[in-house]
Short mmCIF file of C-alpha atoms and ligand atoms in Angstrom, two decimals:
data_model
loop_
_atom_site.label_atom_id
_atom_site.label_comp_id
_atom_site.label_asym_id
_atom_site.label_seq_id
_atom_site.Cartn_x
_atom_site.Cartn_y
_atom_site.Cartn_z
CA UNK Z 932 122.09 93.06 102.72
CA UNK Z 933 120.35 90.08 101.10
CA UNK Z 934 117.33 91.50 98.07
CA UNK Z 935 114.37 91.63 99.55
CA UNK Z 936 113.01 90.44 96.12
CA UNK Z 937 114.58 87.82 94.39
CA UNK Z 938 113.29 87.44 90.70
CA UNK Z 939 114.11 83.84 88.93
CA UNK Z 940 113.43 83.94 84.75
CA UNK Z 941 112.56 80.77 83.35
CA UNK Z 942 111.19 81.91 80.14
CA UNK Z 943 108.45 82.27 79.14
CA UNK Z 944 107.77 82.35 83.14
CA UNK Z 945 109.39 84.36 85.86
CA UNK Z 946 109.21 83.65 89.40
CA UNK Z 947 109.12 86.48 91.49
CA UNK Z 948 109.92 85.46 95.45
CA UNK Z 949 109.41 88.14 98.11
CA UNK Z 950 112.80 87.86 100.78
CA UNK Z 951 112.45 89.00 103.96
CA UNK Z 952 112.33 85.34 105.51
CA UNK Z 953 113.20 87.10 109.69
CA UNK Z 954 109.93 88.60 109.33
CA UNK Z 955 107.50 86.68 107.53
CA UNK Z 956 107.98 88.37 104.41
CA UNK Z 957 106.36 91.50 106.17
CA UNK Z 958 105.99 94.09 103.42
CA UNK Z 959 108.06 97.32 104.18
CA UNK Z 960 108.30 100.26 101.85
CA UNK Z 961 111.63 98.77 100.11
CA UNK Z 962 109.83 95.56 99.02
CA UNK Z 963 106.78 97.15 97.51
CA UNK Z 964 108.85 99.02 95.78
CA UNK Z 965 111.29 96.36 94.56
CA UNK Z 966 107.84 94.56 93.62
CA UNK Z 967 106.46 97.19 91.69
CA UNK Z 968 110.42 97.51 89.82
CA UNK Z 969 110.76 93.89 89.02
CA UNK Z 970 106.92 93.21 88.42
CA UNK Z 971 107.12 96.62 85.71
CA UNK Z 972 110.63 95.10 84.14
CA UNK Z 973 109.04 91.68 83.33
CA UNK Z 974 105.90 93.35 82.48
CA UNK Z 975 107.56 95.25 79.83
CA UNK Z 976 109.51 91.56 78.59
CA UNK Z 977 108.23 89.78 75.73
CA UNK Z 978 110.31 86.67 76.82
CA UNK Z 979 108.10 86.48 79.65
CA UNK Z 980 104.18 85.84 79.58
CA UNK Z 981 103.34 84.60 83.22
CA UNK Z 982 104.47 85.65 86.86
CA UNK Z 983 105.03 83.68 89.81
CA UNK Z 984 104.61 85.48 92.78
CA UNK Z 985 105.46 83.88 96.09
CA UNK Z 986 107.45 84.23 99.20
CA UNK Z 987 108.83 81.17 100.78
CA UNK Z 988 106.98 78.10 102.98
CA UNK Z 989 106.60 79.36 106.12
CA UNK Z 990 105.08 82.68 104.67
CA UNK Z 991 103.62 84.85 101.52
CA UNK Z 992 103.48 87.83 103.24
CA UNK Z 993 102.28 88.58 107.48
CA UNK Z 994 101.14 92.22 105.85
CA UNK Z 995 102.29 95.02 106.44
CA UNK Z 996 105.69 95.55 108.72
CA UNK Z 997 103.94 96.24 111.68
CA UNK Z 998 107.17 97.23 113.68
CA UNK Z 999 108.82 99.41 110.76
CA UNK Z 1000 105.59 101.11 109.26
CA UNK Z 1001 102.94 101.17 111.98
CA UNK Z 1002 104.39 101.76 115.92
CA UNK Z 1003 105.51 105.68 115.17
CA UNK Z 1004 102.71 106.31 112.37
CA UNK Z 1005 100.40 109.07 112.45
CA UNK Z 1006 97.96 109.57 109.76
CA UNK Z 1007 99.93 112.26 107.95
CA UNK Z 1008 102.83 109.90 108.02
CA UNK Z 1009 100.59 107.22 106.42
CA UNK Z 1010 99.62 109.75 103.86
CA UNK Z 1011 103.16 110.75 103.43
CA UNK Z 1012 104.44 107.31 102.66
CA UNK Z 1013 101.45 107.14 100.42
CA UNK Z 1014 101.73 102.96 99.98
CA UNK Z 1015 98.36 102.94 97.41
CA UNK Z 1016 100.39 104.22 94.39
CA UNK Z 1017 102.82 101.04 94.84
CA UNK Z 1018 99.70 98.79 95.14
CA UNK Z 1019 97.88 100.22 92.51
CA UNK Z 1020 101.25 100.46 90.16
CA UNK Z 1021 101.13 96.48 90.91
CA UNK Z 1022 97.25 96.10 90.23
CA UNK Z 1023 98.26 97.96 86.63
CA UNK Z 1024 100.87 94.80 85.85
CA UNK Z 1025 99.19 93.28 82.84
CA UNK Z 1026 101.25 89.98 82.32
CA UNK Z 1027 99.41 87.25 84.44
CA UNK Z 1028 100.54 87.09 88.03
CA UNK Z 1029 100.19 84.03 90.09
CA UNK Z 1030 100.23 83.89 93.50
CA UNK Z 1031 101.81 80.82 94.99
CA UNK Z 1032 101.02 81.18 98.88
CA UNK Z 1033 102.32 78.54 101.17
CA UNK Z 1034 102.10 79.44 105.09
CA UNK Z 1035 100.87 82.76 106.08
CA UNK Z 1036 99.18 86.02 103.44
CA UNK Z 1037 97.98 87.90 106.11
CA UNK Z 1038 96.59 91.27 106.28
CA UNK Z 1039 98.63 93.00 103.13
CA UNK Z 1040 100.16 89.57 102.34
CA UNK Z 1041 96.10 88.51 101.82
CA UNK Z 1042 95.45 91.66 99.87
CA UNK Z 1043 98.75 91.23 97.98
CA UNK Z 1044 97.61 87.94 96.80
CA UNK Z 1045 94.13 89.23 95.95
CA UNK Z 1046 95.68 92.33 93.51
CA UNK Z 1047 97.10 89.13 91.48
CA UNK Z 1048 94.87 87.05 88.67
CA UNK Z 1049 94.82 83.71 90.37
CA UNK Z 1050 95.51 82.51 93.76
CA UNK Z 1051 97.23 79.20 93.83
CA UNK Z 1052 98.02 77.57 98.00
CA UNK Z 1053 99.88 75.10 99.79
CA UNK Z 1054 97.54 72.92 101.93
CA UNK Z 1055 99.94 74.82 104.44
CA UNK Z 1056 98.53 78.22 103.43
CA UNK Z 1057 96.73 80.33 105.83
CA UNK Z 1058 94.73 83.65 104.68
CA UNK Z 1059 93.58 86.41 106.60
CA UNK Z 1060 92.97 90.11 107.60
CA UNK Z 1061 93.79 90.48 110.93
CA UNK Z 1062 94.10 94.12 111.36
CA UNK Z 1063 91.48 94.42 113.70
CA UNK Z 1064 93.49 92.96 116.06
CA UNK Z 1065 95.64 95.96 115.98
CA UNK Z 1066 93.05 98.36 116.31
CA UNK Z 1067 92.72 99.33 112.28
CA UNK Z 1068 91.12 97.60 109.44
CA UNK Z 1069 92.37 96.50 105.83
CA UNK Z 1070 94.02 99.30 104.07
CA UNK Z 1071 95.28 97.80 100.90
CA UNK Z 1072 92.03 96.73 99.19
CA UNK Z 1073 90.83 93.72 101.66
CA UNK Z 1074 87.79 94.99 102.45
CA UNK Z 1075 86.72 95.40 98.33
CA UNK Z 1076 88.29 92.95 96.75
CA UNK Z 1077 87.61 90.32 99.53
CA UNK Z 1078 84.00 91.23 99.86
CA UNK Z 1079 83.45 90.94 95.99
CA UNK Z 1080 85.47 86.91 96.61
CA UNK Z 1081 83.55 86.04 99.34
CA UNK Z 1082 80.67 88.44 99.71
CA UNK Z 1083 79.75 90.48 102.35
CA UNK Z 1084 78.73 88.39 105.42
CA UNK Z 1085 81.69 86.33 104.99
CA UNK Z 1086 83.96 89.42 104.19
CA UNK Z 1087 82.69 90.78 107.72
CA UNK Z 1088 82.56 87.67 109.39
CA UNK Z 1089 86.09 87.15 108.24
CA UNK Z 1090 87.10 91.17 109.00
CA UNK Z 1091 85.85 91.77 112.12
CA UNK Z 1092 87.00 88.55 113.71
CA UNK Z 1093 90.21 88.13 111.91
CA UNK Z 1094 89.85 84.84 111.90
CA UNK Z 1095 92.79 82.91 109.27
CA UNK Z 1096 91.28 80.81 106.68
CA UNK Z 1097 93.19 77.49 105.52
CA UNK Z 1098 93.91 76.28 102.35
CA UNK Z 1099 91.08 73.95 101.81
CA UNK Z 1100 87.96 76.33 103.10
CA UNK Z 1101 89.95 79.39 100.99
CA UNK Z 1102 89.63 77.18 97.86
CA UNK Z 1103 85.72 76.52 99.37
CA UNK Z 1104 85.22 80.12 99.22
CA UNK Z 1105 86.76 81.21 96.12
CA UNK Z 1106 89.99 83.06 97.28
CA UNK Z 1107 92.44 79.91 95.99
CA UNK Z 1108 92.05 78.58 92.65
CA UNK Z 1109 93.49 75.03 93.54
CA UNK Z 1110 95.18 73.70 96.46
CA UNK Z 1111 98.63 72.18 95.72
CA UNK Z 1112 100.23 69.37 98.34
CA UNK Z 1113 103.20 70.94 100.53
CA UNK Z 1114 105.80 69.03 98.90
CA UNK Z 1115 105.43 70.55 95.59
CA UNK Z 1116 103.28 73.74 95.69
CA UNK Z 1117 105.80 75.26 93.74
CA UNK Z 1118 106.85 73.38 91.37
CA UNK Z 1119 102.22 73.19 90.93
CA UNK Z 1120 102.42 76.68 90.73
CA UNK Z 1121 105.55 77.19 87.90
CA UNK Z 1122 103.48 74.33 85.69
CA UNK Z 1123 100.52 76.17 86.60
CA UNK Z 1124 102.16 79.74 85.00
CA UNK Z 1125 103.90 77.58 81.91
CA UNK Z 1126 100.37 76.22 80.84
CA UNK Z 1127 99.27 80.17 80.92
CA UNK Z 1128 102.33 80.76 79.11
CA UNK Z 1129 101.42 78.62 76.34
CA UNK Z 1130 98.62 80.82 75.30
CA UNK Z 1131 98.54 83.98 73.24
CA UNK Z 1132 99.73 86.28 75.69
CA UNK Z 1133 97.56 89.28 73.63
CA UNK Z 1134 94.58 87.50 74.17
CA UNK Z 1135 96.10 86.48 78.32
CA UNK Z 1136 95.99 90.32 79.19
CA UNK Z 1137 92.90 91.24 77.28
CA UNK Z 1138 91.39 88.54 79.16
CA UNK Z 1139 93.12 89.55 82.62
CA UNK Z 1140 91.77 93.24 81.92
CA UNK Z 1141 88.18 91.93 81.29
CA UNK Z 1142 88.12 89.86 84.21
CA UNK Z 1143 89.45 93.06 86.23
CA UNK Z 1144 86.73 95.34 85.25
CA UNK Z 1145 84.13 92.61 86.13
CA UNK Z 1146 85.24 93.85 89.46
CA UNK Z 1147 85.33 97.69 88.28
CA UNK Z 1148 83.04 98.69 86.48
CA UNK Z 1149 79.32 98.32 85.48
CA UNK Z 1150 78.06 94.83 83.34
CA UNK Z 1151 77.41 97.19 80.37
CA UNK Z 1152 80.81 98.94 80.72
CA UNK Z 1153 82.01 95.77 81.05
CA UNK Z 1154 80.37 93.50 77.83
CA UNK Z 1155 81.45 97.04 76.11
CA UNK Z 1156 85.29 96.13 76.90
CA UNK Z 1157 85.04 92.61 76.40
CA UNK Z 1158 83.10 92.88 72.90
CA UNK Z 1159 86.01 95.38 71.62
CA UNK Z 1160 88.82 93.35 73.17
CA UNK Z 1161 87.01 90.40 71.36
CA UNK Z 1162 86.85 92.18 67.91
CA UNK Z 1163 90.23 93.35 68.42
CA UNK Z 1164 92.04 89.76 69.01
CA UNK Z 1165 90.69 88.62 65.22
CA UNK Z 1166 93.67 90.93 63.93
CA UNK Z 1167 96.34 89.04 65.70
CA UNK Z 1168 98.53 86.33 64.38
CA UNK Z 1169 98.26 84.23 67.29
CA UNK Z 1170 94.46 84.21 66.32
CA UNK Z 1171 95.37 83.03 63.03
CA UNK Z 1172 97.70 80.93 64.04
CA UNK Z 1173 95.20 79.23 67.11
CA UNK Z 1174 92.51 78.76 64.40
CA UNK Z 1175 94.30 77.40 61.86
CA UNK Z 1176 96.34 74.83 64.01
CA UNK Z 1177 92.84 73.78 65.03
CA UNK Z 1178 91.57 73.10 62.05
CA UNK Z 1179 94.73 71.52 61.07
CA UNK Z 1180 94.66 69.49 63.96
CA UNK Z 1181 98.87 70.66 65.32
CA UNK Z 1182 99.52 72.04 68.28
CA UNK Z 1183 99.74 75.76 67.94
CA UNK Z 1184 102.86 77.91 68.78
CA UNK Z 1185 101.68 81.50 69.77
CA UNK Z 1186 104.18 84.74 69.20
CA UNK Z 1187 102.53 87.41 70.90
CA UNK Z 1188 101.69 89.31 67.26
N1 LIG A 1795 105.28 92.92 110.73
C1 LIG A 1795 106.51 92.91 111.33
N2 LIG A 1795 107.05 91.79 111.84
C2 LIG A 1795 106.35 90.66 111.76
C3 LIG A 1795 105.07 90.60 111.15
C4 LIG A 1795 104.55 91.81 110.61
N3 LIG A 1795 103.37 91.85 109.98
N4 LIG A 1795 104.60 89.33 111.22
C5 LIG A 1795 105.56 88.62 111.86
N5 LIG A 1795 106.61 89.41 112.17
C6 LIG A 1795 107.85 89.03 112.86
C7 LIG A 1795 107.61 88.77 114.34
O1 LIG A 1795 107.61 89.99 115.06
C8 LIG A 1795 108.78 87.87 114.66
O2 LIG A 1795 109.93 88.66 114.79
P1 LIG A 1795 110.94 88.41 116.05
O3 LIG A 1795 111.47 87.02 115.80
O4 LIG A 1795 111.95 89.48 115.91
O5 LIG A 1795 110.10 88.49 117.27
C9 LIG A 1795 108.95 87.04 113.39
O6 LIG A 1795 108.29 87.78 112.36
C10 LIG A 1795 108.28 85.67 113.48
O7 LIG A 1795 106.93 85.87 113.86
P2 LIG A 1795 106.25 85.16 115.14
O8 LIG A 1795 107.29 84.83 116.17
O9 LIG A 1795 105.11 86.00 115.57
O10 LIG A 1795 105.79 83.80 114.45
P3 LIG A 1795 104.53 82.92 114.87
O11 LIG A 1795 104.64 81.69 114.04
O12 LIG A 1795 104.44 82.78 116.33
O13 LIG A 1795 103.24 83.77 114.41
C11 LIG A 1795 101.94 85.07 112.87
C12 LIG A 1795 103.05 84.02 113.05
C13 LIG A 1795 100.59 84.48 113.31
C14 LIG A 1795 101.86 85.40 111.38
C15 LIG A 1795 102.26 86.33 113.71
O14 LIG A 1795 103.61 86.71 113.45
C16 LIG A 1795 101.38 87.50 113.41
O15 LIG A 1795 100.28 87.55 113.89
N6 LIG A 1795 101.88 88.47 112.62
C17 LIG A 1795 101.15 89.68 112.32
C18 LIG A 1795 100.07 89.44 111.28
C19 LIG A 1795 99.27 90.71 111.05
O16 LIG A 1795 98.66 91.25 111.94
N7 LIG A 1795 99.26 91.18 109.79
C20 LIG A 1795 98.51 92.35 109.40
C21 LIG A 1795 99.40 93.55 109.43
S1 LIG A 1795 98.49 95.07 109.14
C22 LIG A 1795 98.34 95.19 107.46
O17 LIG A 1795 98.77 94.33 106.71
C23 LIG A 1795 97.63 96.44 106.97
C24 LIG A 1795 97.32 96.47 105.54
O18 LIG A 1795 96.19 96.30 105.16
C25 LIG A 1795 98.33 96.82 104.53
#
């Protein structure tokens, strides 16, 4: 049986590629949990300061395996199966994640994308929560985290009809951060991830973590964390190190101290 994740280091990046090409990249209960194991591994690697996530070009991710997960499911075996500790174990990843989409991030595919800290697409990409289709609605964050993107009427507009999204009106609306042409929306996306890489990677997850609770928490909770994280980066080496090349006028080399 082929890994239904395939992780690729190119330090300082690492290019995580979801592999289940027969069915869209449909996210069953092995690949979120191969995600969360290979997103935690690098996580935990100094060598590696940025994350590719992508699947191939037909498809991110069609959601959730419809076939597998949904046709016998009951809402005990939902809870059972209990899929929002793998998302949220993913959401916890603090080493910036980029999501290259090219084709379809439907449904959990959409949401998967959303749980990372930028969304990068194909002009191939297509984005959307169909679920109402099949008689549910988002389950893994869509109808939060896509609301606080888009805001509400375009959340519901986009919700309740299910309607997919291409590249060029999701960069419109704020879901993709640029829009890369189909012959190299990868390669975009890796040069994307090794310009994050450059940067102090202390002061990339403080920053990833203040951006987050934007989203979380209240403004005043928020300037709170940001103020401290601030404070906090003027011990570091790399802040040294970004200063003084400044005033030097090099190019500085960060170390993660
Ligand atoms: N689950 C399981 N299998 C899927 C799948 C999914 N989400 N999406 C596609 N596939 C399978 C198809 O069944 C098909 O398999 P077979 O060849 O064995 O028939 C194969 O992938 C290729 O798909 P299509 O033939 O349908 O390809 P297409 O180009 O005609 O259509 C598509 C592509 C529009 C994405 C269509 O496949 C589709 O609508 N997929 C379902 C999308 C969807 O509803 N996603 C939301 C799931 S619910 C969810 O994600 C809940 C949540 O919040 C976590």
């Amino acid at each position: 049986m082929p890994n239904t994740v395939i992780t690729t280091r190119e330090e300082p990046i690492a290019t995580v590629q979801i592999n289940r090409p027969d069915v869209l990249n449909a996210l069953n209960e092995e690949v979120l949990d191969e995600l969360v194991k290979e997103l935690t591994k690098l996580d935990d690697d100094d060598a590696i300061r940025c994350i590719v996530l992508t699947g191939n070009e037909r498809a991110f991710a069609a959601g959730a395996d419809i076939k597998e997960t949904f046709v016998t499911a009951t809402p005990v075996s939902m809870l059972k199966q209990d899929l929002t500790t793998r998302w949220e174990a993913i959401r916890r990843i603090r080493t910036p994640i980029v999501a290259a989409v090219s084709g379809y991030a439907l449904g959990g595919g959409c949401e998967l994308a959303m749980i990372c800290d930028i969304i990068v697409a194909s002009e191939t990409a297509q984005f959307g929560q169909p679920e109402i289709n099949l008689g549910i609605i988002p389950g893994a964050g869509g109808t939060q985290r896509l609301t606080r993107t888009v805001g509400k009427y375009r959340a519901n507009e986009l919700i309740l009809t299910g309607r997919r999204v291409k590249a060029d009106e999701a960069k419109a609306i704020g879901l993709a951060a640029q829009v890369y042409p189909a012959a190299s929306w990868l390669d975009d996306a890796k040069a994307l991830a090794r310009t994050i890489a450059e940067k102090p990677p202390v002061a990339a997850r403080l920053a990833t973590e203040a951006v987050d609770l934007a989203w979380n928490s209240t403004l005043d909770a928020g300037l709170e964390f940001e103020r401290k994280a601030f404070y906090l980066l003027f011990a570091t080496e790399d802040k040294k190190e970004g200063v003084d090349a400044f005033v030097n006028k090099r190019k500085a080399t960060f170390k993660g101290k």
